[in-house]
Amino acid sequence: MSELLNPQLINLLACPDCNGNLETIAGQLQCTNCKKKYEIRNGIPCLYPSSIDEDHLQEEESLADMMKRTPDNKKDQFSLAQWDESKKEFWGMVKNNVEGNNKAFINIGCGYDFNYIVHEKEGSIFVNFDLVCKMLNFLKNEHGAKSCVAGDINKLPFKKASFDYVISIDVIHHESDNLESLIKSFADLLKSGGTLFLEDPNAWGIFQAPKSILLPKPLYQFTRSIYHKIKLSSHKPADYEFPTNVWKIKDILKNMGFSDIMVYPNNSYPCIASKAFQLYNLFSGIEYIKKYHSYHYMISAIKKYN
Ligand SMILES: C[S@@+](CC[C@H](N)C(=O)[O-])C[C@H]1O[C@@H](n2cnc3c(N)ncnc32)[C@H](O)[C@@H]1O
Ligand SMILES: [Zn+2]
């Protein structure tokens, strides 16, 4: 049986195919414009567009299983606990920038991230949005997340200008060929004066740049794939993933009229060889290197007022 959805959440939703309003009819959501129906599973609206890429969905589902496994197995280089630790800096940046209670947040490509709790407790509505439904089920069933929505970042199923804060951690490099339109769609979700918070692997990262900036992209992708095959990596990047260029992201935001664009280094990053990390720490004594050549970078930017 489907649960009743919070009306505040329904108000934020839109049809991913035509952006029409949605209404609840007989335990489902239906677009008032194109009449497409959407399931609500375990209280989670499943707002997948007709154009959903099933192969991509399956790939992300298996990555979700990998993220969830406990790292007893030495072959598993990925540790969810380490990952959570590394994100404390990001959520600290968010906390420092958020003003007031009763706001509307969305975490796009939220995965297993349960940092929504802090903001839900302060009376805000916090939408956890991801392609993979089982991650959202985990947040809802095991952590009590109130607002979870499944869908595709390429067709965001939300009304424009609905959110005070749009957050996306380690996701935009999944759409590295499509960055401008992706960031535009994030910007569209923000109210004027709202803040966008992004975090992503840095193409200009100190040991990353010679590969991601100097090598032609197809050649880098090919050598990277061979490397991970030989290494039998459990967390190998998919071909469509590519670290993003922090300067380009800054330019995209500037051209879209964002103001107060702040770039911060993300100092902690798990799953990296300790020798490389020691060297990085040595170089990052230089402020400029630390800010623009960290492994991951974080950005906050404010959407202009209309
Ligand atoms: C590297 S994980 C980051 C997860 C989370 N933000 C975190 O910091 O732990 C990327 C996330 O993006 C989601 N994702 C990938 N492609 C997506 C798409 N097309 N639409 C929505 N979510 C997507 C994945 O399911 C996954 O949860
Ligand atoms: Zn529609």
GROMACS .gro file of C-alpha atoms and ligand atoms in nm:
model
  334
    1MET     CA    1   0.000   0.000   0.000
    2SER     CA    2   0.131   0.348  -0.076
    3GLU     CA    3   0.180   0.598   0.206
    4LEU     CA    4   0.034   0.948   0.201
    5LEU     CA    5   0.291   1.197   0.080
    6ASN     CA    6   0.366   1.515   0.265
    7PRO     CA    7   0.177   1.795   0.078
    8GLN     CA    8   0.484   2.020   0.118
    9LEU     CA    9   0.682   1.763  -0.084
   10ILE     CA   10   0.413   1.719  -0.350
   11ASN     CA   11   0.422   2.095  -0.397
   12LEU     CA   12   0.787   2.079  -0.498
   13LEU     CA   13   0.743   1.800  -0.754
   14ALA     CA   14   0.691   1.826  -1.129
   15CYS     CA   15   0.657   1.580  -1.415
   16PRO     CA   16   1.009   1.488  -1.539
   17ASP     CA   17   0.880   1.462  -1.897
   18CYS     CA   18   0.686   1.786  -1.936
   19ASN     CA   19   0.735   1.978  -1.609
   20GLY     CA   20   0.358   1.971  -1.545
   21ASN     CA   21   0.213   1.968  -1.193
   22LEU     CA   22   0.154   1.634  -1.021
   23GLU     CA   23  -0.149   1.526  -0.823
   24THR     CA   24  -0.213   1.215  -0.615
   25ILE     CA   25  -0.474   0.983  -0.763
   26ALA     CA   26  -0.544   0.637  -0.619
   27GLY     CA   27  -0.204   0.604  -0.452
   28GLN     CA   28  -0.009   0.721  -0.756
   29LEU     CA   29   0.110   1.056  -0.886
   30GLN     CA   30  -0.028   1.177  -1.214
   31CYS     CA   31   0.080   1.468  -1.432
   32THR     CA   32  -0.205   1.712  -1.479
   33ASN     CA   33  -0.062   1.801  -1.822
   34CYS     CA   34   0.061   1.486  -2.007
   35LYS     CA   35  -0.133   1.244  -1.779
   36LYS     CA   36   0.168   1.016  -1.724
   37LYS     CA   37   0.137   0.815  -1.401
   38TYR     CA   38   0.418   0.761  -1.152
   39GLU     CA   39   0.446   0.496  -0.881
   40ILE     CA   40   0.498   0.575  -0.513
   41ARG     CA   41   0.701   0.288  -0.364
   42ASN     CA   42   0.740   0.273   0.014
   43GLY     CA   43   0.647   0.643   0.033
   44ILE     CA   44   0.906   0.733  -0.233
   45PRO     CA   45   0.780   0.896  -0.553
   46CYS     CA   46   0.952   0.725  -0.848
   47LEU     CA   47   0.970   1.004  -1.101
   48TYR     CA   48   1.179   0.846  -1.375
   49PRO     CA   49   1.155   1.015  -1.715
   50SER     CA   50   1.053   0.819  -2.026
   51SER     CA   51   1.411   0.871  -2.150
   52ILE     CA   52   1.566   0.684  -1.855
   53ASP     CA   53   1.888   0.501  -1.947
   54GLU     CA   54   1.829   0.151  -1.803
   55ASP     CA   55   2.194   0.046  -1.844
   56HIS     CA   56   2.309   0.347  -1.645
   57LEU     CA   57   2.051   0.271  -1.377
   58GLN     CA   58   2.179  -0.088  -1.346
   59GLU     CA   59   2.539   0.027  -1.328
   60GLU     CA   60   2.459   0.275  -1.051
   61GLU     CA   61   2.263   0.005  -0.866
   62SER     CA   62   2.565  -0.223  -0.859
   63LEU     CA   63   2.786   0.069  -0.749
   64ALA     CA   64   2.536   0.129  -0.468
   65ASP     CA   65   2.589  -0.232  -0.351
   66MET     CA   66   2.962  -0.179  -0.357
   67MET     CA   67   2.932   0.142  -0.149
   68LYS     CA   68   2.724  -0.043   0.108
   69ARG     CA   69   2.953  -0.344   0.157
   70THR     CA   70   3.164  -0.338   0.471
   71PRO     CA   71   3.533  -0.331   0.390
   72ASP     CA   72   3.639  -0.656   0.568
   73ASN     CA   73   3.753  -0.777   0.233
   74LYS     CA   74   4.101  -0.629   0.170
   75LYS     CA   75   4.021  -0.605  -0.200
   76ASP     CA   76   3.751  -0.348  -0.126
   77GLN     CA   77   3.933  -0.017  -0.135
   78PHE     CA   78   3.616   0.175  -0.069
   79SER     CA   79   3.504   0.245   0.287
   80LEU     CA   80   3.173   0.415   0.355
   81ALA     CA   81   3.302   0.524   0.699
   82GLN     CA   82   3.606   0.695   0.544
   83TRP     CA   83   3.385   0.852   0.285
   84ASP     CA   84   3.154   0.996   0.551
   85GLU     CA   85   3.455   1.132   0.738
   86SER     CA   86   3.578   1.309   0.425
   87LYS     CA   87   3.242   1.479   0.381
   88LYS     CA   88   3.247   1.650   0.721
   89GLU     CA   89   3.430   1.943   0.560
   90PHE     CA   90   3.161   1.979   0.297
   91TRP     CA   91   2.875   1.975   0.545
   92GLY     CA   92   3.069   2.221   0.762
   93MET     CA   93   3.077   2.460   0.465
   94VAL     CA   94   2.702   2.416   0.417
   95LYS     CA   95   2.632   2.479   0.788
   96ASN     CA   96   2.843   2.798   0.781
   97ASN     CA   97   2.642   2.936   0.490
   98VAL     CA   98   2.288   2.841   0.587
   99GLU     CA   99   2.081   3.114   0.747
  100GLY     CA  100   1.754   3.059   0.932
  101ASN     CA  101   1.519   2.763   0.969
  102ASN     CA  102   1.227   2.632   0.764
  103LYS     CA  103   1.418   2.631   0.438
  104ALA     CA  104   1.393   2.398   0.138
  105PHE     CA  105   1.699   2.183   0.059
  106ILE     CA  106   1.770   1.924  -0.206
  107ASN     CA  107   2.067   1.687  -0.218
  108ILE     CA  108   2.100   1.572  -0.580
  109GLY     CA  109   2.257   1.226  -0.612
  110CYS     CA  110   2.240   1.191  -0.234
  111GLY     CA  111   2.348   0.824  -0.216
  112TYR     CA  112   2.359   0.704   0.146
  113ASP     CA  113   2.423   1.052   0.286
  114PHE     CA  114   2.221   1.113   0.603
  115ASN     CA  115   2.337   1.470   0.672
  116TYR     CA  116   1.982   1.581   0.592
  117ILE     CA  117   1.905   1.506   0.960
  118VAL     CA  118   2.066   1.828   1.088
  119HIS     CA  119   1.852   2.044   0.861
  120GLU     CA  120   1.530   1.843   0.901
  121LYS     CA  121   1.568   1.887   1.278
  122GLU     CA  122   1.580   2.264   1.224
  123GLY     CA  123   1.238   2.251   1.058
  124SER     CA  124   1.353   2.255   0.695
  125ILE     CA  125   1.224   2.028   0.423
  126PHE     CA  126   1.518   1.831   0.288
  127VAL     CA  127   1.469   1.628  -0.030
  128ASN     CA  128   1.705   1.333  -0.080
  129PHE     CA  129   1.713   1.269  -0.454
  130ASP     CA  130   1.885   0.981  -0.633
  131LEU     CA  131   1.859   0.750  -0.931
  132VAL     CA  132   1.888   0.441  -0.713
  133CYS     CA  133   1.575   0.362  -0.515
  134LYS     CA  134   1.739   0.119  -0.271
  135MET     CA  135   1.964   0.397  -0.141
  136LEU     CA  136   1.657   0.608  -0.070
  137ASN     CA  137   1.485   0.309   0.093
  138PHE     CA  138   1.784   0.281   0.324
  139LEU     CA  139   1.765   0.651   0.419
  140LYS     CA  140   1.392   0.625   0.477
  141ASN     CA  141   1.369   0.289   0.654
  142GLU     CA  142   1.690   0.292   0.856
  143HIS     CA  143   1.734   0.664   0.923
  144GLY     CA  144   1.378   0.796   0.901
  145ALA     CA  145   1.432   1.042   0.612
  146LYS     CA  146   1.100   1.217   0.553
  147SER     CA  147   1.142   1.327   0.192
  148CYS     CA  148   1.300   1.097  -0.066
  149VAL     CA  149   1.246   1.112  -0.442
  150ALA     CA  150   1.382   0.879  -0.712
  151GLY     CA  151   1.459   1.011  -1.061
  152ASP     CA  152   1.725   1.115  -1.308
  153ILE     CA  153   1.944   1.428  -1.286
  154ASN     CA  154   1.901   1.473  -1.660
  155LYS     CA  155   1.530   1.541  -1.612
  156LEU     CA  156   1.492   1.682  -1.264
  157PRO     CA  157   1.133   1.626  -1.147
  158PHE     CA  158   1.095   1.947  -0.948
  159LYS     CA  159   0.934   2.285  -0.999
  160LYS     CA  160   1.166   2.569  -1.086
  161ALA     CA  161   1.269   2.822  -0.819
  162SER     CA  162   1.161   2.591  -0.533
  163PHE     CA  163   1.473   2.548  -0.322
  164ASP     CA  164   1.681   2.775  -0.098
  165TYR     CA  165   1.976   2.534  -0.112
  166VAL     CA  166   2.078   2.294  -0.386
  167ILE     CA  167   2.352   2.048  -0.291
  168SER     CA  168   2.534   1.795  -0.505
  169ILE     CA  169   2.835   1.598  -0.384
  170ASP     CA  170   3.055   1.394  -0.616
  171VAL     CA  171   2.792   1.371  -0.887
  172ILE     CA  172   2.855   1.625  -1.164
  173HIS     CA  173   3.154   1.430  -1.299
  174HIS     CA  174   2.901   1.158  -1.390
  175GLU     CA  175   2.779   1.399  -1.656
  176SER     CA  176   3.114   1.547  -1.756
  177ASP     CA  177   3.009   1.598  -2.121
  178ASN     CA  178   2.699   1.780  -2.018
  179LEU     CA  179   2.812   2.014  -1.743
  180GLU     CA  180   2.669   2.341  -1.861
  181SER     CA  181   2.312   2.218  -1.902
  182LEU     CA  182   2.337   2.015  -1.581
  183ILE     CA  183   2.445   2.315  -1.376
  184LYS     CA  184   2.179   2.527  -1.546
  185SER     CA  185   1.916   2.272  -1.436
  186PHE     CA  186   2.050   2.291  -1.077
  187ALA     CA  187   2.038   2.672  -1.096
  188ASP     CA  188   1.679   2.657  -1.221
  189LEU     CA  189   1.575   2.476  -0.902
  190LEU     CA  190   1.708   2.758  -0.685
  191LYS     CA  191   1.502   3.054  -0.571
  192SER     CA  192   1.672   3.385  -0.643
  193GLY     CA  193   1.925   3.449  -0.369
  194GLY     CA  194   1.949   3.072  -0.304
  195THR     CA  195   2.286   2.895  -0.270
  196LEU     CA  196   2.436   2.615  -0.476
  197PHE     CA  197   2.688   2.386  -0.303
  198LEU     CA  198   2.898   2.152  -0.517
  199GLU     CA  199   3.178   1.910  -0.449
  200ASP     CA  200   3.364   1.712  -0.713
  201PRO     CA  201   3.696   1.544  -0.798
  202ASN     CA  202   3.933   1.810  -0.930
  203ALA     CA  203   4.072   1.774  -1.282
  204TRP     CA  204   4.341   2.022  -1.167
  205GLY     CA  205   4.425   1.806  -0.863
  206ILE     CA  206   4.799   1.810  -0.811
  207PHE     CA  207   4.875   1.458  -0.939
  208GLN     CA  208   4.559   1.438  -1.146
  209ALA     CA  209   4.616   1.736  -1.381
  210PRO     CA  210   4.887   1.576  -1.600
  211LYS     CA  211   4.631   1.308  -1.692
  212SER     CA  212   4.300   1.492  -1.692
  213ILE     CA  213   4.420   1.824  -1.836
  214LEU     CA  214   4.715   1.732  -2.059
  215LEU     CA  215   4.621   1.390  -2.197
  216PRO     CA  216   4.345   1.373  -2.460
  217LYS     CA  217   4.031   1.254  -2.280
  218PRO     CA  218   3.978   0.926  -2.475
  219LEU     CA  219   4.341   0.827  -2.419
  220TYR     CA  220   4.318   0.896  -2.046
  221GLN     CA  221   3.990   0.702  -2.021
  222PHE     CA  222   4.145   0.407  -2.203
  223THR     CA  223   4.464   0.392  -1.990
  224ARG     CA  224   4.259   0.442  -1.674
  225SER     CA  225   4.033   0.152  -1.762
  226ILE     CA  226   4.336  -0.078  -1.828
  227TYR     CA  227   4.494   0.035  -1.498
  228HIS     CA  228   4.183  -0.049  -1.296
  229LYS     CA  229   4.145  -0.385  -1.473
  230ILE     CA  230   4.502  -0.487  -1.387
  231LYS     CA  231   4.462  -0.359  -1.032
  232LEU     CA  232   4.129  -0.548  -0.995
  233SER     CA  233   3.977  -0.234  -0.843
  234SER     CA  234   3.643  -0.278  -0.675
  235HIS     CA  235   3.564   0.093  -0.721
  236LYS     CA  236   3.666   0.159  -1.077
  237PRO     CA  237   3.534   0.473  -1.244
  238ALA     CA  238   3.279   0.424  -1.523
  239ASP     CA  239   3.378   0.553  -1.867
  240TYR     CA  240   3.137   0.844  -1.849
  241GLU     CA  241   3.297   0.974  -1.526
  242PHE     CA  242   3.565   1.237  -1.556
  243PRO     CA  243   3.698   1.479  -1.291
  244THR     CA  244   3.563   1.830  -1.348
  245ASN     CA  245   3.768   2.138  -1.420
  246VAL     CA  246   3.725   2.373  -1.125
  247TRP     CA  247   3.809   2.681  -1.340
  248LYS     CA  248   3.544   2.586  -1.595
  249ILE     CA  249   3.284   2.532  -1.324
  250LYS     CA  250   3.368   2.876  -1.185
  251ASP     CA  251   3.326   3.029  -1.534
  252ILE     CA  252   2.996   2.848  -1.595
  253LEU     CA  253   2.862   2.982  -1.265
  254LYS     CA  254   2.991   3.333  -1.336
  255ASN     CA  255   2.833   3.334  -1.684
  256MET     CA  256   2.503   3.226  -1.532
  257GLY     CA  257   2.516   3.533  -1.308
  258PHE     CA  258   2.601   3.358  -0.980
  259SER     CA  259   2.774   3.581  -0.727
  260ASP     CA  260   2.994   3.519  -0.422
  261ILE     CA  261   3.152   3.216  -0.592
  262MET     CA  262   3.378   3.060  -0.331
  263VAL     CA  263   3.616   2.772  -0.400
  264TYR     CA  264   3.743   2.568  -0.107
  265PRO     CA  265   3.985   2.277  -0.102
  266ASN     CA  266   3.850   1.950   0.029
  267ASN     CA  267   4.148   1.844   0.237
  268SER     CA  268   4.050   1.493   0.331
  269TYR     CA  269   4.004   1.239   0.060
  270PRO     CA  270   3.992   0.867   0.127
  271CYS     CA  271   4.115   0.583  -0.091
  272ILE     CA  272   4.436   0.751  -0.196
  273ALA     CA  273   4.788   0.609  -0.170
  274SER     CA  274   4.945   0.734   0.152
  275LYS     CA  275   5.271   0.843  -0.020
  276ALA     CA  276   5.075   1.063  -0.261
  277PHE     CA  277   4.879   1.206   0.029
  278GLN     CA  278   5.200   1.290   0.220
  279LEU     CA  279   5.338   1.471  -0.087
  280TYR     CA  280   5.010   1.654  -0.133
  281ASN     CA  281   5.022   1.769   0.229
  282LEU     CA  282   5.373   1.899   0.170
  283PHE     CA  283   5.273   2.105  -0.136
  284SER     CA  284   4.948   2.223   0.011
  285GLY     CA  285   5.141   2.443   0.254
  286ILE     CA  286   5.119   2.684  -0.040
  287GLU     CA  287   4.773   2.839  -0.020
  288TYR     CA  288   4.719   2.866  -0.397
  289ILE     CA  289   4.807   2.500  -0.455
  290LYS     CA  290   4.582   2.395  -0.171
  291LYS     CA  291   4.285   2.592  -0.305
  292TYR     CA  292   4.299   2.501  -0.674
  293HIS     CA  293   4.496   2.176  -0.685
  294SER     CA  294   4.335   1.977  -0.403
  295TYR     CA  295   4.205   1.629  -0.491
  296HIS     CA  296   3.848   1.739  -0.450
  297TYR     CA  297   3.720   2.095  -0.444
  298MET     CA  298   3.404   2.244  -0.296
  299ILE     CA  299   3.214   2.545  -0.428
  300SER     CA  300   2.942   2.766  -0.291
  301ALA     CA  301   2.771   3.027  -0.512
  302ILE     CA  302   2.465   3.249  -0.482
  303LYS     CA  303   2.202   3.274  -0.755
  304LYS     CA  304   2.137   3.632  -0.853
  305TYR     CA  305   1.823   3.808  -0.731
  306ASN     CA  306   1.565   3.873  -1.002
  307LIG     C1  307   2.971   0.902  -0.612
  307LIG     S1  308   2.807   0.885  -0.558
  307LIG     C2  309   2.789   1.021  -0.443
  307LIG     C3  310   2.679   0.995  -0.345
  307LIG     C4  311   2.657   1.102  -0.239
  307LIG     N1  312   2.637   1.234  -0.293
  307LIG     C5  313   2.768   1.103  -0.139
  307LIG     O1  314   2.836   1.204  -0.126
  307LIG     O2  315   2.788   1.000  -0.073
  307LIG     C6  316   2.712   0.941  -0.697
  307LIG     C7  317   2.563   0.934  -0.673
  307LIG     O3  318   2.497   0.989  -0.786
  307LIG     C8  319   2.386   0.907  -0.818
  307LIG     N2  320   2.358   0.924  -0.962
  307LIG     C9  321   2.437   0.887  -1.065
  307LIG     N3  322   2.379   0.915  -1.182
  307LIG    C10  323   2.258   0.972  -1.151
  307LIG    C11  324   2.151   1.020  -1.229
  307LIG     N4  325   2.153   1.016  -1.363
  307LIG     N5  326   2.044   1.073  -1.164
  307LIG    C12  327   2.038   1.078  -1.027
  307LIG     N6  328   2.139   1.032  -0.949
  307LIG    C13  329   2.246   0.979  -1.010
  307LIG    C14  330   2.433   0.767  -0.783
  307LIG     O4  331   2.325   0.677  -0.764
  307LIG    C15  332   2.512   0.793  -0.655
  307LIG     O5  333   2.432   0.785  -0.540
  308ZN      ZN  334   0.382   1.543  -1.779
   0.00000   0.00000   0.00000
